């Protein structure tokens, strides 16, 4: 995956374990036996009954699945000379979490955070969220098939470098003082209730699994009870057309036109669009976007939102007369955008950009040189 930035070039070579496509033909798919599978399949009943809906977690929530690529990133200068070689596994998870948390910075409330998965993507999303808003996060809920894997994630937050006695954890007292962590696995006898409770109560939801089926029923977020509060949802685990972490109905509800006067129940502001890292890539690769049949005008790039915000801030500085009628519409649009991004329902979908690898990788190399860490090969 080649990419370029103003600082130079980069070539990322990785291998990815592709999540199983239920529509592909394989010996496993040809089997018609239903009792031989080692783990339960996801099932979502749509029958109208008085009992609660049964929802089993997808197989893709198993600890064996990963969304993190294995490989390396080679950085080159403008003349094509190699300048650095970086492990792509940690870098990819880190730069993905950086982009996701860019929108978290502006959220009004982040008290309850729910995370699906316990791999590197989950770790860096949680760690950066704690570094940015740690004093305000009261509950960190990890939902994963493997309890041990989730426990390891939490332990790594406390002590990222157990072999380094001189390392001082930047999270420090912020993590220990207020944040209460919980782990939920499908083996819990109350999994159905806890799943619904933690999805509904969440101000922030990070989905970091290569799932091929929704991680929870759409109704948790789309019915009146689920729309009382605004949420920020980051979807970074699925990266193929057949992979999906939330039901398409969740995305359809987010982009559907809403008339404030036609609702008889409290609901939060919808932006009418899904935020993505790349419009072109997500329309072609993101399972949630494809299966929801979203159109190009229903997605907006994260970079565009950042430029709009900066432009609005600059206009506010340059405006001499705040009551200028000629700029009233722009002010109103800016306020509406701010309200949505800080309080409303915001969904961010990422499939990855090579540009992110080059830029973030370059900054990591710069920091490494300043700190005197890493290995330098002379006359390479």
Coordinates of C-alpha atoms in Angstrom, one line a residue:
X1 CA 0.0 0.0 0.0
X2 CA 2.0 3.0 -1.2
X3 CA 1.2 6.5 0.0
X4 CA 2.8 9.9 0.0
X5 CA 2.9 13.0 2.1
X6 CA 4.8 16.3 2.0
X7 CA 7.5 14.8 4.1
X8 CA 8.1 11.8 1.9
X9 CA 6.8 8.4 0.8
X10 CA 5.8 5.2 2.5
X11 CA 5.2 1.6 1.5
X12 CA 3.2 -0.6 3.8
X13 CA 3.4 -4.4 3.3
X14 CA 1.0 -6.4 5.5
X15 CA -0.9 -9.6 5.7
X16 CA -4.5 -9.7 7.0
X17 CA -6.5 -12.7 8.1
X18 CA -9.7 -12.2 6.1
X19 CA -12.9 -12.8 8.1
X20 CA -14.9 -15.6 6.8
X21 CA -17.5 -14.7 4.1
X22 CA -20.7 -16.5 4.8
X23 CA -21.5 -16.5 1.1
X24 CA -18.2 -18.1 0.1
X25 CA -18.1 -21.8 -0.7
X26 CA -16.0 -23.9 1.6
X27 CA -16.1 -27.3 3.2
X28 CA -17.3 -25.8 6.4
X29 CA -20.2 -24.0 4.6
X30 CA -21.2 -27.2 2.8
X31 CA -21.9 -28.9 6.1
X32 CA -25.6 -28.9 7.0
X33 CA -25.1 -30.2 10.5
X34 CA -26.1 -27.6 13.1
X35 CA -24.8 -29.1 16.2
X36 CA -21.1 -29.6 15.3
X37 CA -20.0 -26.0 15.6
X38 CA -17.7 -25.3 18.5
X39 CA -19.1 -21.8 19.2
X40 CA -22.6 -20.4 18.9
X41 CA -23.7 -18.6 15.8
X42 CA -25.3 -15.2 16.1
X43 CA -29.1 -15.3 16.1
X44 CA -31.5 -12.4 16.2
X45 CA -35.1 -13.2 16.5
X46 CA -37.6 -10.8 14.8
X47 CA -40.7 -12.6 15.9
X48 CA -43.2 -10.4 17.8
X49 CA -43.4 -12.2 21.2
X50 CA -43.7 -11.1 24.8
X51 CA -40.3 -12.6 25.6
X52 CA -37.0 -10.8 25.3
X53 CA -35.0 -11.0 22.1
X54 CA -32.3 -13.6 22.1
X55 CA -29.0 -12.4 20.6
X56 CA -25.9 -14.5 20.6
X57 CA -22.5 -12.9 19.8
X58 CA -21.0 -13.5 16.4
X59 CA -18.2 -16.0 16.0
X60 CA -15.9 -13.1 15.0
X61 CA -15.8 -11.9 18.6
X62 CA -13.5 -14.7 19.4
X63 CA -10.1 -13.8 20.6
X64 CA -8.5 -15.6 17.6
X65 CA -9.8 -13.0 15.2
X66 CA -7.9 -9.8 14.7
X67 CA -8.3 -6.6 12.8
X68 CA -4.6 -5.7 13.1
X69 CA -2.3 -6.3 10.1
X70 CA 1.1 -7.9 10.4
X71 CA 3.9 -6.5 8.4
X72 CA 6.0 -3.4 8.1
X73 CA 6.0 0.2 7.0
X74 CA 9.0 1.5 5.0
X75 CA 9.4 5.2 5.0
X76 CA 11.4 7.0 2.3
X77 CA 12.5 10.5 1.8
X78 CA 11.7 12.6 -1.3
X79 CA 14.6 11.0 -3.2
X80 CA 13.4 7.5 -2.5
X81 CA 16.0 6.7 0.1
X82 CA 14.7 4.5 3.0
X83 CA 14.7 6.4 6.2
X84 CA 12.8 4.1 8.6
X85 CA 11.3 0.6 9.1
X86 CA 8.4 0.4 11.5
X87 CA 6.3 -2.5 12.8
X88 CA 2.9 -2.1 11.1
X89 CA 0.9 -4.0 13.7
X90 CA 1.2 -1.5 16.5
X91 CA 1.4 1.5 14.2
X92 CA -1.9 0.6 12.4
X93 CA -3.8 0.2 15.6
X94 CA -2.3 3.4 17.0
X95 CA -3.0 5.7 14.0
X96 CA -6.6 4.3 13.6
X97 CA -7.3 5.1 17.3
X98 CA -5.8 8.6 16.8
X99 CA -8.3 9.4 14.0
X100 CA -11.3 7.9 16.0
X101 CA -10.4 9.9 19.1
X102 CA -10.2 13.1 17.1
X103 CA -13.9 13.4 17.3
X104 CA -14.0 12.2 21.0
X105 CA -12.2 15.3 22.1
X106 CA -15.3 17.5 21.3
X107 CA -17.9 15.2 22.9
X108 CA -19.8 16.8 25.7
X109 CA -20.3 13.6 27.7
X110 CA -18.0 10.6 27.8
X111 CA -18.9 9.1 31.2
X112 CA -19.7 5.6 29.9
X113 CA -17.5 3.9 27.3
X114 CA -18.3 0.5 25.9
X115 CA -15.7 -1.4 23.8
X116 CA -16.3 -4.5 21.7
X117 CA -13.0 -6.5 21.3
X118 CA -9.8 -6.7 23.3
X119 CA -7.0 -6.6 20.7
X120 CA -4.6 -3.9 19.8
X121 CA -7.3 -1.8 18.2
X122 CA -9.3 -1.9 21.4
X123 CA -6.3 -1.2 23.6
X124 CA -5.2 1.9 21.7
X125 CA -8.8 3.3 21.5
X126 CA -9.2 2.9 25.2
X127 CA -5.7 4.2 26.1
X128 CA -6.0 7.3 23.9
X129 CA -9.6 8.0 25.2
X130 CA -8.2 7.8 28.8
X131 CA -5.3 10.1 28.0
X132 CA -7.7 12.6 26.4
X133 CA -10.7 12.5 28.7
X134 CA -9.6 10.2 31.5
X135 CA -10.9 12.4 34.3
X136 CA -14.4 12.3 32.8
X137 CA -14.7 8.6 32.0
X138 CA -16.4 6.8 34.9
X139 CA -17.1 3.4 33.4
X140 CA -15.0 1.4 30.9
X141 CA -16.9 -1.7 29.7
X142 CA -15.1 -4.3 27.7
X143 CA -17.2 -6.8 25.8
X144 CA -15.3 -9.8 24.5
X145 CA -15.6 -13.5 24.1
X146 CA -12.4 -14.2 26.0
X147 CA -12.3 -13.0 29.6
X148 CA -8.5 -13.5 29.8
X149 CA -7.9 -11.4 26.7
X150 CA -10.0 -8.5 28.1
X151 CA -8.3 -8.8 31.5
X152 CA -4.9 -8.5 29.7
X153 CA -6.0 -5.3 28.0
X154 CA -6.9 -3.7 31.3
X155 CA -3.7 -4.9 32.9
X156 CA -1.7 -3.4 30.0
X157 CA -3.4 0.0 30.6
X158 CA -2.1 -0.1 34.2
X159 CA 1.4 -1.2 33.2
X160 CA 2.2 -1.0 29.4
X161 CA 5.9 -1.8 29.9
X162 CA 6.2 -4.3 32.8
X163 CA 9.9 -4.9 32.1
X164 CA 10.8 -1.2 32.3
X165 CA 11.1 -0.1 35.9
X166 CA 11.8 3.5 34.9
X167 CA 8.6 3.8 32.8
X168 CA 6.0 6.2 34.3
X169 CA 2.5 5.6 33.0
X170 CA 1.0 8.9 31.7
X171 CA -2.5 7.7 32.8
X172 CA -1.3 7.7 36.4
X173 CA -3.8 8.6 39.0
X174 CA -6.5 9.5 36.3
X175 CA -7.1 5.8 35.6
X176 CA -7.1 4.6 39.2
X177 CA -9.2 7.3 40.8
X178 CA -12.5 7.4 39.0
X179 CA -12.8 4.8 36.2
X180 CA -14.4 1.5 37.0
X181 CA -13.7 -1.3 34.5
X182 CA -16.0 -4.2 33.8
X183 CA -15.6 -7.2 31.5
X184 CA -18.6 -9.0 30.0
X185 CA -18.4 -12.3 28.1
X186 CA -21.1 -14.3 26.4
X187 CA -20.6 -17.0 29.0
X188 CA -22.2 -14.6 31.6
X189 CA -25.7 -15.9 32.6
X190 CA -27.0 -12.4 32.3
X191 CA -25.2 -11.6 29.0
X192 CA -28.4 -10.5 27.1
X193 CA -29.4 -8.0 29.8
X194 CA -25.9 -6.7 30.4
X195 CA -25.3 -6.3 26.6
X196 CA -28.4 -4.2 26.2
X197 CA -27.7 -2.2 29.4
X198 CA -24.1 -1.3 28.4
X199 CA -25.0 -0.4 24.8
X200 CA -27.9 1.8 25.9
X201 CA -26.0 3.5 28.8
X202 CA -22.9 4.2 26.7
X203 CA -21.9 7.7 25.6
X204 CA -19.2 6.2 23.5
X205 CA -19.0 2.9 21.7
X206 CA -15.9 1.5 20.1
X207 CA -16.3 -1.5 17.8
X208 CA -12.9 -3.1 17.0
X209 CA -13.8 -6.7 15.8
X210 CA -13.7 -8.2 12.3
X211 CA -17.3 -9.4 12.8
X212 CA -19.4 -10.6 9.9
X213 CA -22.7 -10.0 11.8
X214 CA -24.0 -7.2 14.0
X215 CA -22.5 -7.2 17.5
X216 CA -25.9 -6.1 19.0
X217 CA -29.5 -5.7 17.8
X218 CA -30.2 -2.4 15.9
X219 CA -33.2 -1.8 18.2
X220 CA -30.9 -1.1 21.1
X221 CA -30.2 2.3 19.4
X222 CA -33.0 2.9 16.9
X223 CA -36.1 2.5 19.0
X224 CA -37.4 5.4 21.2
X225 CA -35.6 4.0 24.3
X226 CA -32.3 3.9 22.5
X227 CA -32.5 7.4 21.1
X228 CA -32.8 9.4 24.4
X229 CA -29.1 10.2 24.5
X230 CA -26.5 11.2 21.9
X231 CA -23.6 8.7 21.3
X232 CA -20.3 8.7 19.5
X233 CA -19.8 5.3 17.7
X234 CA -16.5 4.4 16.2
X235 CA -16.5 1.5 13.8
X236 CA -13.0 0.3 12.9
X237 CA -13.0 -3.5 13.0
X238 CA -14.7 -4.4 9.7
X239 CA -12.9 -3.7 6.5
X240 CA -14.5 -5.9 3.9
X241 CA -17.9 -5.7 2.2
X242 CA -19.1 -8.8 4.0
X243 CA -17.9 -7.7 7.4
X244 CA -20.2 -5.7 9.7
X245 CA -20.2 -4.6 13.3
X246 CA -23.5 -2.8 13.6
X247 CA -26.8 -3.4 11.8
X248 CA -27.3 -1.3 8.6
X249 CA -30.5 0.1 10.2
X250 CA -28.3 2.0 12.7
X251 CA -26.6 3.8 9.8
X252 CA -29.9 4.3 8.0
X253 CA -31.4 5.9 11.0
X254 CA -28.4 8.2 11.3
X255 CA -28.8 9.6 7.8
X256 CA -32.6 9.6 7.5
X257 CA -34.3 13.0 7.4
X258 CA -35.7 14.0 10.7
X259 CA -38.5 16.5 11.4
X260 CA -38.2 17.8 14.9
X261 CA -41.9 18.5 15.2
X262 CA -43.0 15.0 14.1
X263 CA -41.4 13.2 17.0
X264 CA -43.4 12.6 20.2
X265 CA -40.4 11.2 22.1
X266 CA -37.1 12.7 23.1
X267 CA -34.3 12.0 20.6
X268 CA -30.9 13.4 19.9
X269 CA -29.8 15.4 16.9
X270 CA -28.8 13.4 13.8
X271 CA -26.2 14.8 11.4
X272 CA -27.7 13.3 8.3
X273 CA -24.4 11.8 7.4
X274 CA -21.8 9.2 8.5
X275 CA -18.3 10.4 9.1
X276 CA -15.6 8.4 7.3
X277 CA -11.9 8.4 6.8
X278 CA -12.3 8.1 3.0
X279 CA -15.5 8.4 1.0
X280 CA -14.2 6.4 -1.9
X281 CA -12.7 3.6 0.2
X282 CA -15.7 3.3 2.5
X283 CA -18.2 3.2 -0.3
X284 CA -16.2 0.3 -1.8
X285 CA -15.0 -1.6 1.3
X286 CA -17.0 -0.8 4.4
X287 CA -19.6 -3.5 5.0
X288 CA -21.9 -1.3 7.1
X289 CA -21.9 1.5 4.5
X290 CA -22.4 -0.9 1.6
X291 CA -25.1 -2.9 3.2
X292 CA -26.9 0.2 4.4
X293 CA -26.8 1.3 0.7
X294 CA -25.6 4.8 1.6
X295 CA -25.0 7.3 -1.2
X296 CA -21.9 9.6 -1.6
X297 CA -23.9 12.6 -0.2
X298 CA -24.6 10.6 3.0
X299 CA -21.0 10.3 4.0
X300 CA -18.5 13.1 4.9
X301 CA -14.8 12.8 5.4
X302 CA -13.3 13.5 8.8
X303 CA -10.7 15.8 7.2
X304 CA -13.5 17.9 5.7
X305 CA -15.2 18.3 9.1
X306 CA -11.9 19.5 10.6
X307 CA -11.4 22.0 7.8
X308 CA -15.0 23.3 8.2
X309 CA -14.4 23.8 11.9
X310 CA -11.2 25.7 11.3
X311 CA -12.9 27.8 8.7
X312 CA -15.7 28.6 11.1
X313 CA -13.3 29.6 13.8
X314 CA -11.4 31.8 11.5
X315 CA -14.6 33.5 10.3
X316 CA -15.5 34.1 13.9
X317 CA -12.2 35.8 14.5
X318 CA -12.4 37.9 11.4
X319 CA -16.0 39.0 11.9
X320 CA -16.1 42.5 13.1
X321 CA -19.8 42.8 13.6
X322 CA -21.4 39.6 15.1
X323 CA -24.9 40.8 14.1
X324 CA -24.0 41.0 10.4
X325 CA -27.1 39.6 8.7
X326 CA -25.1 38.6 5.6
X327 CA -23.3 35.9 7.6
X328 CA -26.2 34.8 9.7
X329 CA -26.7 31.6 7.8
X330 CA -23.1 30.6 8.1
X331 CA -23.2 31.2 11.9
X332 CA -26.4 29.1 12.2
X333 CA -24.8 26.2 10.2
X334 CA -21.7 26.3 12.3
X335 CA -23.7 26.2 15.5
X336 CA -25.7 23.2 14.1
X337 CA -22.6 21.4 13.2
X338 CA -21.1 22.0 16.7
X339 CA -24.3 20.8 18.4
X340 CA -24.3 17.6 16.4
X341 CA -20.6 16.8 16.9
X342 CA -20.7 17.5 20.6
X343 CA -24.1 16.2 21.7
X344 CA -25.8 14.4 18.8
X345 CA -25.5 10.9 17.3
X346 CA -22.2 10.6 15.5
X347 CA -21.0 7.5 13.7
X348 CA -17.4 7.3 12.4
X349 CA -16.4 4.5 10.0
X350 CA -12.8 3.8 9.1
X351 CA -11.2 1.3 6.7
X352 CA -7.7 2.9 6.9
X353 CA -5.7 5.3 4.8
X354 CA -2.1 4.9 3.7
X355 CA -1.6 8.7 4.2
X356 CA -2.2 8.1 7.9
X357 CA 0.6 5.5 8.1
X358 CA 3.1 7.8 6.4
X359 CA 2.3 10.9 8.5
X360 CA 2.0 9.2 11.9
X361 CA 5.0 6.9 11.1
X362 CA 7.1 9.9 10.3
X363 CA 6.1 11.6 13.6
X364 CA 7.0 8.5 15.6
X365 CA 10.4 8.3 13.9
X366 CA 11.0 12.0 14.7
X367 CA 10.1 11.4 18.4
X368 CA 12.2 8.3 18.5
X369 CA 15.3 10.2 17.3
X370 CA 14.6 13.0 19.8
X371 CA 14.4 10.5 22.7
X372 CA 17.3 8.4 21.5
X373 CA 15.3 5.1 21.1
X374 CA 15.1 2.7 18.3
X375 CA 18.0 1.1 16.2
X376 CA 20.0 3.2 13.8
X377 CA 21.8 1.4 10.9
X378 CA 24.6 3.5 9.6
X379 CA 25.2 3.8 5.8
X380 CA 22.1 1.7 5.0

